[in-house]
């Protein structure tokens, strides 16, 4: 399983960014983020069909996860806040049937992409 991330960068508070992650197959996909000195936390996930999604409370209503038929998963991030600053990782879950929120439930990880939100 290969995951290739793109997107990220610098945005101002209230701005938007979009992350992309292309997988080598069809899997349940999640996004996690890790700020300096903190744990890697769940952000959002989407099922194989794209019909079901899940979000962390901190991003619900601001971030949207989606996927296309070419195994690319997107994370549209709107109304960005400085506390959204982190390295964002996409991940693939090949073992479960439904969305999981623990990083230990995900088997493969992208290389990570930096998102920085200035105040």
JSON list of C-alpha atoms in Angstrom, two decimals:
[
{"chain": "A", "resi": 1, "resn": "UNK", "atom": "CA", "xyz": [0.00, 0.00, 0.00]},
{"chain": "A", "resi": 2, "resn": "UNK", "atom": "CA", "xyz": [1.39, 3.36, -1.01]},
{"chain": "A", "resi": 3, "resn": "UNK", "atom": "CA", "xyz": [0.04, 6.72, 0.05]},
{"chain": "A", "resi": 4, "resn": "UNK", "atom": "CA", "xyz": [1.20, 9.94, -1.55]},
{"chain": "A", "resi": 5, "resn": "UNK", "atom": "CA", "xyz": [0.16, 13.23, -0.01]},
{"chain": "A", "resi": 6, "resn": "UNK", "atom": "CA", "xyz": [0.10, 16.68, -1.53]},
{"chain": "A", "resi": 7, "resn": "UNK", "atom": "CA", "xyz": [-1.16, 20.10, -0.58]},
{"chain": "A", "resi": 8, "resn": "UNK", "atom": "CA", "xyz": [-0.65, 21.89, 2.66]},
{"chain": "A", "resi": 9, "resn": "UNK", "atom": "CA", "xyz": [1.40, 25.03, 3.16]},
{"chain": "A", "resi": 10, "resn": "UNK", "atom": "CA", "xyz": [0.79, 28.36, 4.80]},
{"chain": "A", "resi": 11, "resn": "UNK", "atom": "CA", "xyz": [-2.58, 30.03, 5.33]},
{"chain": "A", "resi": 12, "resn": "UNK", "atom": "CA", "xyz": [-3.91, 32.92, 7.34]},
{"chain": "A", "resi": 13, "resn": "UNK", "atom": "CA", "xyz": [-6.52, 32.59, 10.05]},
{"chain": "A", "resi": 14, "resn": "UNK", "atom": "CA", "xyz": [-9.87, 32.13, 8.38]},
{"chain": "A", "resi": 15, "resn": "UNK", "atom": "CA", "xyz": [-8.30, 30.88, 5.18]},
{"chain": "A", "resi": 16, "resn": "UNK", "atom": "CA", "xyz": [-8.55, 27.56, 3.38]},
{"chain": "A", "resi": 17, "resn": "UNK", "atom": "CA", "xyz": [-6.28, 24.76, 2.24]},
{"chain": "A", "resi": 18, "resn": "UNK", "atom": "CA", "xyz": [-6.87, 21.42, 0.60]},
{"chain": "A", "resi": 19, "resn": "UNK", "atom": "CA", "xyz": [-4.89, 18.25, 1.17]},
{"chain": "A", "resi": 20, "resn": "UNK", "atom": "CA", "xyz": [-4.86, 15.28, -1.18]},
{"chain": "A", "resi": 21, "resn": "UNK", "atom": "CA", "xyz": [-3.78, 11.70, -0.64]},
{"chain": "A", "resi": 22, "resn": "UNK", "atom": "CA", "xyz": [-3.62, 9.15, -3.44]},
{"chain": "A", "resi": 23, "resn": "UNK", "atom": "CA", "xyz": [-3.66, 5.52, -2.41]},
{"chain": "A", "resi": 24, "resn": "UNK", "atom": "CA", "xyz": [-2.59, 2.48, -4.42]},
{"chain": "A", "resi": 25, "resn": "UNK", "atom": "CA", "xyz": [-5.93, 0.79, -3.73]},
{"chain": "A", "resi": 26, "resn": "UNK", "atom": "CA", "xyz": [-9.38, 1.18, -2.18]},
{"chain": "A", "resi": 27, "resn": "UNK", "atom": "CA", "xyz": [-9.31, 1.43, 1.62]},
{"chain": "A", "resi": 28, "resn": "UNK", "atom": "CA", "xyz": [-10.96, 3.18, 4.50]},
{"chain": "A", "resi": 29, "resn": "UNK", "atom": "CA", "xyz": [-8.94, 6.38, 4.71]},
{"chain": "A", "resi": 30, "resn": "UNK", "atom": "CA", "xyz": [-8.26, 8.76, 7.53]},
{"chain": "A", "resi": 31, "resn": "UNK", "atom": "CA", "xyz": [-6.48, 12.01, 8.19]},
{"chain": "A", "resi": 32, "resn": "UNK", "atom": "CA", "xyz": [-4.53, 12.59, 11.38]},
{"chain": "A", "resi": 33, "resn": "UNK", "atom": "CA", "xyz": [-2.44, 15.52, 12.55]},
{"chain": "A", "resi": 34, "resn": "UNK", "atom": "CA", "xyz": [0.45, 16.00, 14.90]},
{"chain": "A", "resi": 35, "resn": "UNK", "atom": "CA", "xyz": [1.52, 19.30, 16.39]},
{"chain": "A", "resi": 36, "resn": "UNK", "atom": "CA", "xyz": [5.00, 19.70, 17.92]},
{"chain": "A", "resi": 37, "resn": "UNK", "atom": "CA", "xyz": [5.25, 17.92, 21.23]},
{"chain": "A", "resi": 38, "resn": "UNK", "atom": "CA", "xyz": [1.78, 16.43, 20.95]},
{"chain": "A", "resi": 39, "resn": "UNK", "atom": "CA", "xyz": [0.23, 13.12, 20.06]},
{"chain": "A", "resi": 40, "resn": "UNK", "atom": "CA", "xyz": [-0.97, 12.28, 16.57]},
{"chain": "A", "resi": 41, "resn": "UNK", "atom": "CA", "xyz": [-4.70, 12.91, 16.67]},
{"chain": "A", "resi": 42, "resn": "UNK", "atom": "CA", "xyz": [-7.61, 11.82, 14.54]},
{"chain": "A", "resi": 43, "resn": "UNK", "atom": "CA", "xyz": [-9.05, 14.47, 12.23]},
{"chain": "A", "resi": 44, "resn": "UNK", "atom": "CA", "xyz": [-11.43, 12.77, 9.81]},
{"chain": "A", "resi": 45, "resn": "UNK", "atom": "CA", "xyz": [-12.09, 9.51, 8.00]},
{"chain": "A", "resi": 46, "resn": "UNK", "atom": "CA", "xyz": [-14.15, 8.19, 5.11]},
{"chain": "A", "resi": 47, "resn": "UNK", "atom": "CA", "xyz": [-15.38, 4.76, 4.13]},
{"chain": "A", "resi": 48, "resn": "UNK", "atom": "CA", "xyz": [-14.45, 3.00, 0.90]},
{"chain": "A", "resi": 49, "resn": "UNK", "atom": "CA", "xyz": [-17.66, 4.09, -0.79]},
{"chain": "A", "resi": 50, "resn": "UNK", "atom": "CA", "xyz": [-17.41, 7.63, 0.50]},
{"chain": "A", "resi": 51, "resn": "UNK", "atom": "CA", "xyz": [-20.92, 7.34, 1.90]},
{"chain": "A", "resi": 52, "resn": "UNK", "atom": "CA", "xyz": [-19.91, 7.68, 5.54]},
{"chain": "A", "resi": 53, "resn": "UNK", "atom": "CA", "xyz": [-17.55, 10.13, 7.17]},
{"chain": "A", "resi": 54, "resn": "UNK", "atom": "CA", "xyz": [-16.42, 10.98, 10.68]},
{"chain": "A", "resi": 55, "resn": "UNK", "atom": "CA", "xyz": [-14.79, 14.06, 12.16]},
{"chain": "A", "resi": 56, "resn": "UNK", "atom": "CA", "xyz": [-13.06, 15.16, 15.31]},
{"chain": "A", "resi": 57, "resn": "UNK", "atom": "CA", "xyz": [-15.11, 17.67, 17.27]},
{"chain": "A", "resi": 58, "resn": "UNK", "atom": "CA", "xyz": [-12.42, 20.27, 16.79]},
{"chain": "A", "resi": 59, "resn": "UNK", "atom": "CA", "xyz": [-12.82, 20.32, 13.00]},
{"chain": "A", "resi": 60, "resn": "UNK", "atom": "CA", "xyz": [-16.46, 19.38, 12.44]},
{"chain": "A", "resi": 61, "resn": "UNK", "atom": "CA", "xyz": [-18.18, 22.01, 10.37]},
{"chain": "A", "resi": 62, "resn": "UNK", "atom": "CA", "xyz": [-14.89, 23.44, 9.11]},
{"chain": "A", "resi": 63, "resn": "UNK", "atom": "CA", "xyz": [-13.19, 20.47, 7.45]},
{"chain": "A", "resi": 64, "resn": "UNK", "atom": "CA", "xyz": [-14.64, 18.15, 4.82]},
{"chain": "A", "resi": 65, "resn": "UNK", "atom": "CA", "xyz": [-13.26, 14.77, 3.83]},
{"chain": "A", "resi": 66, "resn": "UNK", "atom": "CA", "xyz": [-14.17, 13.28, 0.48]},
{"chain": "A", "resi": 67, "resn": "UNK", "atom": "CA", "xyz": [-12.86, 10.85, -2.09]},
{"chain": "A", "resi": 68, "resn": "UNK", "atom": "CA", "xyz": [-13.03, 10.28, -5.82]},
{"chain": "A", "resi": 69, "resn": "UNK", "atom": "CA", "xyz": [-13.19, 7.13, -7.93]},
{"chain": "A", "resi": 70, "resn": "UNK", "atom": "CA", "xyz": [-9.42, 7.18, -8.47]},
{"chain": "A", "resi": 71, "resn": "UNK", "atom": "CA", "xyz": [-8.59, 6.40, -4.84]},
{"chain": "A", "resi": 72, "resn": "UNK", "atom": "CA", "xyz": [-7.71, 9.97, -3.98]},
{"chain": "A", "resi": 73, "resn": "UNK", "atom": "CA", "xyz": [-8.93, 11.32, -0.67]},
{"chain": "A", "resi": 74, "resn": "UNK", "atom": "CA", "xyz": [-9.24, 15.03, -0.02]},
{"chain": "A", "resi": 75, "resn": "UNK", "atom": "CA", "xyz": [-9.35, 17.10, 3.13]},
{"chain": "A", "resi": 76, "resn": "UNK", "atom": "CA", "xyz": [-10.84, 20.52, 2.48]},
{"chain": "A", "resi": 77, "resn": "UNK", "atom": "CA", "xyz": [-9.96, 22.78, 5.39]},
{"chain": "A", "resi": 78, "resn": "UNK", "atom": "CA", "xyz": [-11.89, 26.02, 5.78]},
{"chain": "A", "resi": 79, "resn": "UNK", "atom": "CA", "xyz": [-12.02, 28.65, 8.51]},
{"chain": "A", "resi": 80, "resn": "UNK", "atom": "CA", "xyz": [-8.52, 27.68, 9.56]},
{"chain": "A", "resi": 81, "resn": "UNK", "atom": "CA", "xyz": [-7.28, 28.54, 13.02]},
{"chain": "A", "resi": 82, "resn": "UNK", "atom": "CA", "xyz": [-3.73, 28.77, 14.38]},
{"chain": "A", "resi": 83, "resn": "UNK", "atom": "CA", "xyz": [-4.43, 25.65, 16.44]},
{"chain": "A", "resi": 84, "resn": "UNK", "atom": "CA", "xyz": [-4.84, 23.72, 13.19]},
{"chain": "A", "resi": 85, "resn": "UNK", "atom": "CA", "xyz": [-1.09, 24.09, 12.64]},
{"chain": "A", "resi": 86, "resn": "UNK", "atom": "CA", "xyz": [0.41, 20.60, 12.48]},
{"chain": "A", "resi": 87, "resn": "UNK", "atom": "CA", "xyz": [1.85, 17.96, 10.22]},
{"chain": "A", "resi": 88, "resn": "UNK", "atom": "CA", "xyz": [-1.07, 16.20, 8.57]},
{"chain": "A", "resi": 89, "resn": "UNK", "atom": "CA", "xyz": [-0.90, 12.51, 7.71]},
{"chain": "A", "resi": 90, "resn": "UNK", "atom": "CA", "xyz": [-3.22, 10.40, 5.63]},
{"chain": "A", "resi": 91, "resn": "UNK", "atom": "CA", "xyz": [-3.61, 6.77, 6.61]},
{"chain": "A", "resi": 92, "resn": "UNK", "atom": "CA", "xyz": [-5.18, 3.59, 5.28]},
{"chain": "A", "resi": 93, "resn": "UNK", "atom": "CA", "xyz": [-7.12, 1.05, 7.31]},
{"chain": "A", "resi": 94, "resn": "UNK", "atom": "CA", "xyz": [-7.06, -2.37, 5.66]},
{"chain": "A", "resi": 95, "resn": "UNK", "atom": "CA", "xyz": [-8.43, -4.43, 8.57]},
{"chain": "A", "resi": 96, "resn": "UNK", "atom": "CA", "xyz": [-11.74, -2.94, 9.64]},
{"chain": "A", "resi": 97, "resn": "UNK", "atom": "CA", "xyz": [-15.15, -2.63, 8.03]},
{"chain": "A", "resi": 98, "resn": "UNK", "atom": "CA", "xyz": [-16.13, 0.70, 9.53]},
{"chain": "A", "resi": 99, "resn": "UNK", "atom": "CA", "xyz": [-14.47, 3.96, 10.48]},
{"chain": "A", "resi": 100, "resn": "UNK", "atom": "CA", "xyz": [-12.01, 3.82, 13.34]},
{"chain": "A", "resi": 101, "resn": "UNK", "atom": "CA", "xyz": [-10.50, 6.78, 15.20]},
{"chain": "A", "resi": 102, "resn": "UNK", "atom": "CA", "xyz": [-7.40, 5.33, 16.82]},
{"chain": "A", "resi": 103, "resn": "UNK", "atom": "CA", "xyz": [-4.10, 5.68, 15.02]},
{"chain": "A", "resi": 104, "resn": "UNK", "atom": "CA", "xyz": [-3.32, 2.08, 15.98]},
{"chain": "A", "resi": 105, "resn": "UNK", "atom": "CA", "xyz": [-6.23, 0.98, 13.77]},
{"chain": "A", "resi": 106, "resn": "UNK", "atom": "CA", "xyz": [-4.52, 2.33, 10.66]},
{"chain": "A", "resi": 107, "resn": "UNK", "atom": "CA", "xyz": [-1.90, 0.26, 8.93]},
{"chain": "A", "resi": 108, "resn": "UNK", "atom": "CA", "xyz": [-0.24, 2.48, 6.35]},
{"chain": "A", "resi": 109, "resn": "UNK", "atom": "CA", "xyz": [0.73, 6.13, 6.49]},
{"chain": "A", "resi": 110, "resn": "UNK", "atom": "CA", "xyz": [1.62, 8.92, 4.12]},
{"chain": "A", "resi": 111, "resn": "UNK", "atom": "CA", "xyz": [4.77, 10.95, 4.45]},
{"chain": "A", "resi": 112, "resn": "UNK", "atom": "CA", "xyz": [3.04, 13.89, 6.13]},
{"chain": "A", "resi": 113, "resn": "UNK", "atom": "CA", "xyz": [2.54, 17.44, 4.97]},
{"chain": "A", "resi": 114, "resn": "UNK", "atom": "CA", "xyz": [2.95, 20.63, 6.97]},
{"chain": "A", "resi": 115, "resn": "UNK", "atom": "CA", "xyz": [0.02, 22.97, 7.50]},
{"chain": "A", "resi": 116, "resn": "UNK", "atom": "CA", "xyz": [0.79, 26.29, 9.14]},
{"chain": "A", "resi": 117, "resn": "UNK", "atom": "CA", "xyz": [-1.90, 28.82, 10.01]},
{"chain": "A", "resi": 118, "resn": "UNK", "atom": "CA", "xyz": [-0.73, 32.29, 10.92]},
{"chain": "A", "resi": 119, "resn": "UNK", "atom": "CA", "xyz": [-2.65, 34.53, 13.26]}
]
